[in-house]
Structures are given as C-alpha cells and as structure tokens.
Coordinates of C-alpha atoms and ligand atoms in Angstrom, one line a residue:
M393 CA 91.2 121.0 131.6
E394 CA 91.1 123.9 129.0
L395 CA 91.5 123.4 125.5
I396 CA 93.5 126.1 123.6
L397 CA 94.1 126.1 119.6
Y398 CA 95.9 128.5 117.6
N399 CA 93.0 130.0 115.3
T400 CA 94.2 131.3 111.7
K401 CA 91.5 133.7 111.9
T402 CA 93.0 135.8 115.0
K403 CA 96.7 134.8 114.6
K404 CA 96.8 133.7 118.2
K405 CA 95.9 130.8 120.6
E406 CA 92.4 130.9 122.2
K407 CA 90.4 128.9 124.4
F408 CA 88.1 126.9 122.4
E409 CA 84.0 127.4 123.2
P410 CA 82.0 126.1 120.9
I411 CA 78.8 127.8 119.7
N412 CA 76.8 124.9 121.3
K413 CA 77.9 123.8 124.5
N414 CA 79.0 120.0 124.4
E415 CA 78.8 119.8 120.5
V416 CA 81.0 120.6 118.1
G417 CA 80.3 121.4 114.3
F418 CA 83.9 120.5 112.4
Y419 CA 84.5 120.6 108.6
S420 CA 87.5 119.5 106.6
C421 CA 88.5 120.3 103.1
G422 CA 88.7 116.7 101.6
P423 CA 90.7 115.2 98.2
T424 CA 90.4 116.2 94.9
V425 CA 89.9 112.4 94.0
Y426 CA 91.7 112.9 90.7
N427 CA 95.0 111.0 91.3
Y428 CA 95.9 108.8 94.7
A429 CA 97.2 111.2 98.1
H430 CA 100.4 112.2 98.4
L431 CA 102.1 111.9 102.1
G432 CA 102.0 115.6 102.4
N433 CA 97.9 115.5 102.2
M434 CA 97.8 112.6 104.4
R435 CA 100.3 114.6 106.9
T436 CA 96.9 117.1 107.1
Y437 CA 94.6 114.4 107.7
I438 CA 96.9 112.8 109.8
F439 CA 96.7 116.7 111.7
N440 CA 92.8 116.9 111.4
D441 CA 92.4 113.1 113.1
I442 CA 94.6 114.6 116.5
L443 CA 91.8 117.1 116.3
Y444 CA 89.1 115.3 116.1
R445 CA 89.9 112.8 119.0
T446 CA 91.0 115.7 121.2
L447 CA 88.0 117.1 121.0
V448 CA 86.3 113.7 121.4
S449 CA 88.7 113.4 124.6
A450 CA 87.9 116.8 125.9
G451 CA 83.8 115.3 126.3
Y452 CA 82.3 117.1 122.9
R453 CA 80.3 115.3 120.5
V454 CA 82.0 116.4 117.4
K455 CA 80.0 115.9 114.2
H456 CA 83.1 116.0 111.6
V457 CA 82.3 116.3 107.9
I458 CA 84.9 115.7 104.8
N459 CA 84.2 116.3 101.6
I460 CA 84.9 114.6 98.2
T461 CA 86.0 116.9 95.1
D462 CA 85.1 115.1 92.0
V463 CA 84.4 118.4 89.9
G464 CA 85.0 122.0 89.6
H465 CA 88.6 121.9 90.9
L466 CA 91.2 123.5 88.1
T467 CA 94.6 122.7 88.2
D468 CA 95.3 126.3 89.5
D469 CA 93.4 127.4 93.0
G470 CA 92.5 130.7 91.3
D471 CA 90.4 129.2 88.3
Q472 CA 92.5 128.3 85.7
G473 CA 93.5 125.5 83.9
D474 CA 91.3 122.8 83.1
D475 CA 89.0 120.9 85.8
K476 CA 91.4 118.2 87.4
M477 CA 89.1 115.3 87.4
E478 CA 88.9 115.6 83.2
E479 CA 92.5 116.0 83.2
G480 CA 92.5 112.7 85.2
A481 CA 90.1 111.0 83.2
K482 CA 92.1 111.7 79.7
R483 CA 95.6 110.6 80.9
E484 CA 93.5 107.2 81.9
G485 CA 91.4 107.2 79.2
K486 CA 88.7 106.3 81.6
T487 CA 85.1 108.5 83.0
V488 CA 85.0 111.0 85.2
E489 CA 82.8 108.8 87.2
E490 CA 85.0 105.7 87.2
I491 CA 88.2 108.0 88.4
A492 CA 86.6 109.7 90.8
Q493 CA 85.3 106.0 92.1
Y494 CA 88.7 104.3 92.2
Y495 CA 90.4 107.5 93.9
T496 CA 88.1 107.7 96.4
D497 CA 88.2 104.2 97.2
E498 CA 92.3 104.4 97.4
F499 CA 92.2 107.5 99.5
K500 CA 90.0 105.4 101.9
K501 CA 92.2 102.6 102.1
D502 CA 94.8 105.1 103.0
W503 CA 92.7 106.4 105.6
N504 CA 92.4 103.0 107.3
K505 CA 95.8 102.2 107.2
L506 CA 96.9 105.6 108.9
N507 CA 94.0 104.7 111.2
L508 CA 92.3 107.7 111.0
H509 CA 88.8 108.0 113.0
K510 CA 85.9 107.9 110.6
P511 CA 84.3 110.9 109.6
Q512 CA 80.4 111.7 110.1
V513 CA 79.9 112.8 107.0
W514 CA 82.0 112.3 103.7
C515 CA 80.1 114.4 100.9
K516 CA 80.2 114.1 97.1
A517 CA 80.2 117.6 96.0
T518 CA 78.6 116.2 92.6
E519 CA 75.9 115.1 94.7
H520 CA 75.2 118.5 96.0
I521 CA 74.7 120.7 92.8
N522 CA 71.3 122.0 93.9
E523 CA 72.6 123.4 97.8
M524 CA 75.7 125.0 95.3
Q525 CA 73.0 126.9 92.9
K526 CA 70.9 127.4 95.9
M527 CA 73.9 129.7 97.4
I528 CA 74.6 131.2 94.4
G529 CA 71.1 132.0 93.8
K530 CA 71.3 133.6 97.4
L531 CA 74.3 135.6 96.4
E532 CA 73.2 137.2 93.1
R533 CA 70.2 138.5 95.0
N534 CA 72.3 139.9 97.6
G535 CA 74.6 141.8 94.9
F536 CA 77.4 140.0 95.0
T537 CA 77.8 138.4 91.7
Y538 CA 78.2 139.3 87.9
Q539 CA 78.0 137.2 84.4
S540 CA 80.9 137.6 82.4
G541 CA 82.0 135.7 79.3
G542 CA 79.0 132.8 80.3
N543 CA 80.4 132.5 83.9
V544 CA 78.9 133.7 87.0
Y545 CA 81.6 135.5 89.3
F546 CA 81.7 136.4 92.8
D547 CA 82.4 140.2 93.0
T548 CA 85.3 140.4 96.0
S549 CA 85.2 144.5 95.6
K550 CA 81.8 144.1 97.1
F551 CA 83.0 142.0 100.1
K552 CA 84.6 144.7 102.1
D553 CA 86.8 142.1 104.5
Y554 CA 88.1 140.2 101.5
T555 CA 91.7 140.4 102.5
K556 CA 91.2 140.6 106.0
F557 CA 91.4 136.5 106.8
A558 CA 94.8 136.4 105.0
K559 CA 96.2 139.5 105.4
L560 CA 96.1 139.4 101.5
K561 CA 97.9 142.7 99.8
L562 CA 96.1 142.1 96.3
E563 CA 98.5 144.0 94.5
N564 CA 101.3 141.4 95.5
L565 CA 99.2 138.4 94.4
E566 CA 98.4 140.1 91.2
S567 CA 102.3 140.9 90.1
S568 CA 103.2 137.4 91.5
S569 CA 100.4 135.4 89.5
R570 CA 102.2 132.7 86.8
V571 CA 98.7 132.1 85.4
E572 CA 97.2 133.6 82.4
Q573 CA 94.7 135.7 83.9
D574 CA 91.1 135.8 82.9
D575 CA 89.8 138.8 80.9
N576 CA 86.4 138.4 82.3
K577 CA 87.0 138.9 85.6
R578 CA 86.4 142.7 87.0
N579 CA 89.0 142.4 89.8
F580 CA 91.8 140.2 89.9
S581 CA 90.6 138.2 92.8
D582 CA 87.3 137.8 91.5
F583 CA 86.7 133.7 91.1
V584 CA 83.9 131.4 89.7
L585 CA 80.8 130.3 91.1
W586 CA 79.6 128.8 87.7
F587 CA 81.4 127.9 84.8
T588 CA 79.0 127.5 81.6
L589 CA 79.9 125.4 78.9
G590 CA 80.4 126.9 75.2
N591 CA 82.6 129.5 77.2
S592 CA 85.5 129.8 74.8
K593 CA 87.9 129.9 77.1
F594 CA 87.1 127.3 79.8
G595 CA 85.3 124.4 80.2
S596 CA 84.1 124.0 76.8
S597 CA 84.9 120.2 76.3
H598 CA 83.7 119.4 79.9
S599 CA 82.1 116.2 80.5
M600 CA 80.3 116.8 83.7
K601 CA 77.7 118.8 83.3
W602 CA 74.2 120.2 84.9
D603 CA 71.3 122.8 84.0
S604 CA 71.4 125.8 85.7
P605 CA 69.5 129.1 85.7
W606 CA 72.4 130.7 84.3
G607 CA 73.1 127.8 81.6
I608 CA 74.6 124.4 81.1
G609 CA 78.0 124.0 83.0
Y610 CA 79.7 122.8 86.4
P611 CA 80.3 124.8 89.7
G612 CA 83.5 126.3 90.8
W613 CA 85.4 124.7 92.9
H614 CA 85.2 127.0 96.2
I615 CA 81.7 126.9 96.4
E616 CA 81.0 123.3 97.2
C617 CA 83.1 123.8 100.8
S618 CA 80.8 126.8 101.7
A619 CA 77.6 124.9 100.4
M620 CA 78.2 121.4 101.7
S621 CA 79.8 123.0 105.1
M622 CA 76.4 124.4 105.7
K623 CA 74.3 122.0 104.9
Y624 CA 75.7 119.6 107.4
L625 CA 76.6 122.0 110.2
G626 CA 74.0 125.4 109.8
E627 CA 75.0 128.6 108.6
Q628 CA 77.8 129.0 111.6
F629 CA 79.4 126.4 113.1
D630 CA 83.1 126.1 115.1
I631 CA 86.0 124.9 113.2
H632 CA 87.3 124.8 109.4
T633 CA 90.6 123.0 108.7
G634 CA 92.7 122.4 106.0
G635 CA 96.7 122.7 104.9
I636 CA 98.2 126.1 104.9
D637 CA 98.1 126.3 101.1
H638 CA 94.4 126.9 101.3
I639 CA 94.7 130.2 103.5
N640 CA 95.1 132.5 100.5
V641 CA 92.6 131.4 98.2
H642 CA 90.2 128.6 98.6
H643 CA 89.5 129.6 102.7
T644 CA 89.8 133.0 102.1
N645 CA 87.2 132.5 99.2
E646 CA 85.2 130.4 101.0
I647 CA 84.6 133.2 103.8
A648 CA 83.8 135.6 101.3
Q649 CA 81.0 133.4 99.6
S650 CA 79.3 132.2 103.2
E651 CA 79.3 135.4 104.8
A652 CA 77.7 137.2 101.7
S653 CA 75.1 134.8 101.4
T654 CA 74.0 134.5 105.0
N655 CA 74.0 138.8 105.3
K656 CA 78.0 138.6 107.5
K657 CA 76.9 136.8 109.6
P658 CA 80.6 135.3 111.0
W659 CA 80.8 131.5 109.3
V660 CA 83.3 129.7 111.3
K661 CA 84.5 130.6 114.7
Y662 CA 88.2 128.4 114.7
W663 CA 90.3 128.0 111.8
L664 CA 93.6 125.7 111.8
H665 CA 96.0 125.3 109.4
G666 CA 98.5 122.6 109.1
N667 CA 101.8 122.8 107.6
F668 CA 103.5 121.4 104.6
L669 CA 105.3 118.5 104.3
V670 CA 108.5 119.1 102.3
L671 CA 111.2 117.2 100.3
K672 CA 114.8 118.9 100.4
D673 CA 113.8 120.7 97.1
G674 CA 110.3 122.2 98.0
K675 CA 107.2 121.6 98.9
M676 CA 105.6 117.7 97.7
S677 CA 103.6 117.8 95.0
K678 CA 101.7 115.1 92.3
S679 CA 103.5 116.3 89.5
S680 CA 107.3 115.9 90.9
G681 CA 109.4 112.5 89.6
D682 CA 109.1 111.4 93.3
F683 CA 105.4 110.4 94.3
L684 CA 105.3 109.6 98.0
R685 CA 102.2 107.7 98.9
V686 CA 101.4 105.0 101.4
D687 CA 101.9 102.8 99.0
L688 CA 105.1 103.2 98.4
L689 CA 105.9 103.4 102.4
E690 CA 104.4 100.1 102.2
K691 CA 106.4 98.7 99.4
K692 CA 109.4 99.1 101.0
G693 CA 108.4 97.6 104.0
Y694 CA 107.3 99.9 106.4
D695 CA 103.9 99.8 108.5
P696 CA 102.1 103.1 107.7
L697 CA 101.8 103.5 111.4
V698 CA 105.2 104.3 111.4
F699 CA 104.5 107.3 109.1
R700 CA 102.1 108.2 111.5
Y701 CA 104.4 108.0 114.5
F702 CA 106.7 110.6 112.1
C703 CA 104.2 112.7 111.6
L704 CA 103.3 113.1 115.6
N705 CA 106.9 114.0 116.7
T706 CA 106.3 117.7 114.9
H707 CA 104.0 119.9 115.9
Y708 CA 101.2 120.2 112.9
R709 CA 101.6 123.9 112.2
K710 CA 105.4 123.2 111.3
E711 CA 106.9 122.3 108.9
L712 CA 108.1 118.8 108.4
S713 CA 111.0 117.2 106.3
F714 CA 110.5 113.8 104.2
S715 CA 113.3 111.8 103.9
W716 CA 114.0 108.0 103.8
D717 CA 116.8 108.4 106.5
A718 CA 113.6 110.5 108.8
I719 CA 111.5 107.2 108.0
E720 CA 114.1 104.7 108.8
N721 CA 114.7 106.8 112.1
S722 CA 111.0 107.1 112.7
K723 CA 110.5 103.5 112.3
L724 CA 113.4 102.6 114.8
G725 CA 111.6 104.6 117.0
F726 CA 108.7 103.3 116.8
E727 CA 109.9 99.6 116.7
K728 CA 111.6 100.7 120.5
L729 CA 107.9 101.7 121.7
K730 CA 106.2 98.8 120.1
T731 CA 109.2 96.2 122.3
K732 CA 108.5 98.2 125.7
I733 CA 104.4 98.1 125.1
I734 CA 104.7 94.4 124.5
E735 CA 107.1 93.9 128.1
I736 CA 105.1 96.0 129.9
K737 CA 101.5 94.1 128.7
K738 CA 103.3 91.0 130.0
M739 CA 102.9 92.6 133.5
N740 CA 105.9 91.5 134.9
N741 CA 106.4 94.2 137.1
Q742 CA 103.8 94.4 139.6
Y743 CA 103.8 95.9 143.0
N744 CA 101.9 95.4 146.4
D745 CA 99.3 97.4 147.5
K746 CA 101.0 100.2 149.6
N747 CA 103.2 100.9 146.1
N748 CA 100.2 99.9 144.1
N749 CA 98.8 103.5 145.5
Q750 CA 101.8 105.4 144.9
S751 CA 102.2 103.9 141.4
I752 CA 98.7 104.7 140.6
E753 CA 99.3 108.7 141.7
K754 CA 102.1 109.1 139.3
S755 CA 101.0 107.8 136.5
K756 CA 98.1 110.5 137.0
E757 CA 100.4 113.1 137.0
Y758 CA 101.9 111.7 133.8
E759 CA 98.4 111.7 132.6
N760 CA 97.7 115.0 133.5
L761 CA 101.2 116.4 131.8
F762 CA 100.2 114.2 128.5
F763 CA 96.9 115.8 128.1
E764 CA 97.9 119.1 129.0
S765 CA 100.0 119.4 126.2
V766 CA 97.8 117.8 123.8
F767 CA 95.2 120.4 125.3
D768 CA 98.1 122.9 124.4
D769 CA 97.1 123.4 120.6
L770 CA 98.1 120.0 120.1
N771 CA 101.3 119.7 121.2
V772 CA 101.8 116.2 120.5
P773 CA 105.7 116.0 120.1
K774 CA 105.6 117.0 123.8
S775 CA 103.3 114.4 124.4
L776 CA 105.1 112.0 123.0
G777 CA 108.3 112.7 125.4
I778 CA 106.1 112.3 128.6
M779 CA 105.0 108.5 126.9
W780 CA 108.3 107.7 126.8
N781 CA 109.1 109.1 130.4
L782 CA 106.0 106.9 132.0
I783 CA 107.4 104.1 130.6
N784 CA 110.8 104.5 131.7
D785 CA 109.6 105.3 135.1
K786 CA 110.4 102.4 137.4
E787 CA 108.1 103.3 140.2
I788 CA 105.0 102.5 138.2
S789 CA 103.4 98.9 137.6
D790 CA 103.3 97.5 134.0
D791 CA 99.5 97.5 134.9
N792 CA 99.2 101.0 135.7
K793 CA 101.8 102.2 132.9
F794 CA 99.4 100.0 130.4
K795 CA 96.0 101.5 131.3
T796 CA 97.7 104.8 131.3
L797 CA 99.5 104.0 128.1
L798 CA 95.7 103.1 126.5
K799 CA 94.1 106.8 127.7
F800 CA 97.4 108.7 125.3
D801 CA 96.6 106.0 122.2
E802 CA 92.7 107.4 122.4
I803 CA 94.6 110.7 120.9
L804 CA 97.7 109.0 119.2
G805 CA 96.4 106.4 117.5
L806 CA 98.9 104.1 117.1
R807 CA 97.3 100.9 118.2
F808 CA 98.9 100.0 121.7
N809 CA 96.4 97.2 122.2
E810 CA 97.1 95.5 119.4
M811 CA 101.0 95.5 119.5
K812 CA 102.1 91.9 119.9
E813 CA 104.8 89.9 119.4
E814 CA 104.9 88.8 115.7
I815 CA 105.1 84.5 115.4
L816 CA 107.1 83.4 112.3
D817 CA 104.7 80.7 110.5
L818 CA 108.1 78.7 109.7
P819 CA 108.3 76.0 107.4
V820 CA 109.2 72.3 108.5
E821 CA 111.8 73.0 106.8
V822 CA 113.3 75.0 108.8
I823 CA 112.4 73.9 112.2
D824 CA 114.2 71.1 110.9
L825 CA 117.5 73.0 109.8
L826 CA 117.0 74.8 113.3
E827 CA 117.2 72.0 115.6
K828 CA 120.4 70.4 113.7
R829 CA 122.0 73.8 113.9
K830 CA 121.2 73.7 117.8
K831 CA 123.2 70.8 117.7
S832 CA 126.2 71.2 116.1
R833 CA 126.5 74.7 117.9
M834 CA 126.2 72.6 121.2
E835 CA 128.7 70.7 120.2
K836 CA 130.9 73.8 118.8
N837 CA 131.0 72.2 115.3
W838 CA 131.0 75.9 113.8
E839 CA 131.6 74.9 110.2
E840 CA 128.6 72.7 110.1
S841 CA 126.3 75.2 112.2
D842 CA 127.3 78.2 109.4
K843 CA 126.2 75.5 107.2
Y844 CA 122.9 75.0 108.0
R845 CA 122.7 79.1 108.6
D846 CA 123.1 79.3 104.8
E847 CA 120.4 76.5 104.0
I848 CA 118.1 78.6 106.2
K849 CA 118.8 81.7 104.5
E850 CA 118.1 80.0 101.4
L851 CA 114.6 79.1 102.6
G852 CA 114.4 82.8 103.0
F853 CA 114.9 83.1 106.8
L854 CA 117.4 84.8 108.4
V855 CA 119.0 83.5 112.0
K856 CA 120.7 85.3 114.7
D857 CA 121.7 84.0 117.8
N858 CA 121.1 85.4 121.6
G859 CA 123.5 82.6 123.4
L860 CA 121.9 79.5 122.5
D861 CA 118.6 80.7 121.5
Q862 CA 117.9 81.4 117.5
L863 CA 116.0 84.2 116.7
V864 CA 114.7 83.6 113.1
D865 CA 113.8 86.7 111.3
K866 CA 112.1 87.0 107.8
I867 CA 114.5 88.4 104.7
Ligands
ZN1105 ZN1 87.7 123.6 101.3

C-alpha cells in the first residue's frame, strides 16, 4: 500500500519514499522543559505517534529522535526576551537543572499516559553543546555568520532561499512584530547562534554557560535541533515534524543553518506539521489562566486515553476546538467503544466453517479500507468510521472482529487488548446491604429498599437497578 503524506515543503500530498529503502529517519521538536506541557502540546505528540505507528505498520525500520530543550529557548521565538528555563527557575526558586529534570519527568509521565511510543533517542540540548559549536564553526567558515554586540548571528540575507519554506514576506513580519528589535542584527530575520554573557541587553544573568570560541555564553534555540538531528540521523534525513507555529521562524531557521552548514545539501525530505488545539478565545498557552494538562483531565475523572480518542477524531492538519463538553462527548464515545470491545472479546458470536470464510473475507475488506485511509495522509477520523462499521457488522464473527480490531489498535493506540470489565472491590458492609436490599425488593418493600440504597450511598457507592440485578458504581 502506498503511503501518502502532506509535505509542508511542497505544500502538497506526496508519495512517501525514504532516502534509504526500508529505513526512516524521523526528528520531532520536543518540549522546552520549563513548565508542564499543555494539552495543545500533547496533541502534536499524538500526531507524531500516529505517524510513527503508520511508518512501522508500512514496514519501515524507524529511528525517531526527539529533543528536550533545556537551554536557549527565549520567551519569544525570535530570540528576544528571557530564557524560558531561567525564568522557570526564578519562578520556582530552584536551579535550572532541577527545573529541567522535574519537567522532563512530568512530560514523560504524560507521554506514557497517552500511550505514545518510546522514541529511539531522547536528546537533551545541554548534552550537545559541542555539536552545536561545531556547526556554528562550519557556518562561520562558510561565510553565513557575523558577530555583533558579543553575539554570533546567522545572516539570513546570505541564504538565498530563506523565505521559500514558509513563503514568508519579511516586510509583513517586520511590521507585525510585537517585540523590541535587537539593534545588533543586520537584517530583521537574522537569528542568534551563540549568545555571549556580558552582552548588555541579553543574557547577562544567565546561570547556564559554556566556554566557546566566541566567548562564554550559551546557544540560541534553533541551532540545537539542526545539530542534534544531524548527529543522530545524518546530514540528510526523511521526516521532521512539529507544530504549525514552528513553520515561520524555528523551522525556517533550522533549514537555513542546516543547509548552509552542508553547502546547500537538501536537508529534510518531508516536513509535517500538526495544527493547534484551540480554546474558544484562541490558541492554548501556558500563560492563560486555564492551563489545561493531562493531570487536570485525570483530576476531573477522565482517562487520558479519552483525550487521545478526542484528538484522533479530528485530522491532524485541522484546528481542533477544546471544551469540556467536547471531552465529555468523547468520553461517552470512548466508553461505548470500550463496552463493544469487551462484548466482542467474550466471543459469543461465532460461525460455522462456511460462514467463517465469509466473515474472514469481510473483515479483510474493512482492514484494507482502514489502512487505506490511514495511509492517505493519516486520515484517522475516516478510519475510525470504518472501525465502527466493522464493530456493527453482524456478518463478522467476534473472533475475526477482535483480531482485526487489534490490528487497528496498532495505529490507534487505545489499548483494546487491555480493555476489561471493571470489577469493583466492594466492602463487606456494602455487599451485606445489597443482599438485604435485594430481599426487600423481592418482597416489594420499596420503603425499606430505598433506605438501604441511601445507606449504600453514604458508603460511597451508587446502586442502579436492572430488573432484579443491582448494578453498583463508585461515586
Ligand atoms: Zn526544533
């Protein structure tokens, strides 16, 4: 089956053909670990995860590299403001290293809760300062840098195709800029490769610092992704992903410095970008009052996989609106799915040999349709529709359904195999009251049965009746 992906570089869907047959080099911009990741960030990683699973299912050996930014990312992507890490440390009265470790651990916890695959390489910016300095040295030798006000800048006017990737109109960018301009720059779009301390305007009180040929200081943000991706994936590789907010500045700068360092060798073949998760009043951010993260979902009683299911229902290139109503709806959908899967797992619906062949054939048809849409630029929402059709098809045996659903779950990652009826551990008092209540109901003594219901409720359990059966749920 052909895999088709939308490439931001060419602005169209293309057949995926890796540089080396059967192998895929895949780099994703990771988190800046100065705070928790919000659900918008996690939506991008869910999209990365679906892409990874799709590549694996297409038979490729995938090497996925994700960075952890623990230095150099300033509060404005255009190299202005304070370092986010230093800001986080100040906010919490801790060292930058403590902040980085804590938020990296928290990020990985969220990662696992959303059932995201384990990348082959997690790489930390602070452990690759040497690689970054080497790359800056190359850029210097190739004539793409200048020093000004103590810092080393990339001269974007020297890189002819600078605006091509994002179809940038520099004049517009300049006039819409909200931040104070750095007077040391020769061109508005130039960016810092190396900040030196002592520069009066930026970085004077930075606690993370390294020696360098340009003075003691720290790297700019963009250089880390170029240096680390090349270290692990080579000077040319297949896929680079990130959020759409990275197209105009971060990825544009990554391309310029990477290709300038290798004398214009085309760097990345396919660029894929995930769209935003938005709130009613705009893009999700960590500074807005409503800081949404996986932990908050759990506190409100939602399984993190409900959020995963919510994201899977919208194509990764479309904007997705977040609201608690929408999450509640997804929860209902996810629970319905869970109930169906548990029912199918019981394998009540079996067929004789003759019908079984038909059932196998039909489930194979669904399987083809499912993967066809996944392979068409990760159209998972369409695949979910096909999954529901399979579930509701009465001509397929439970056995074949379940086998097919497990194949679907290799892409969806909703843990079908682990779904089971939740058996409540009831306290003896509750069991006792339930027995008494059953007796009073058989005797049609409603007053007494209501009294037992209230007593059970006081112990934290809710009783619902289904005929003579009493269904119990935790409150
Ligand atoms: Zn990056």
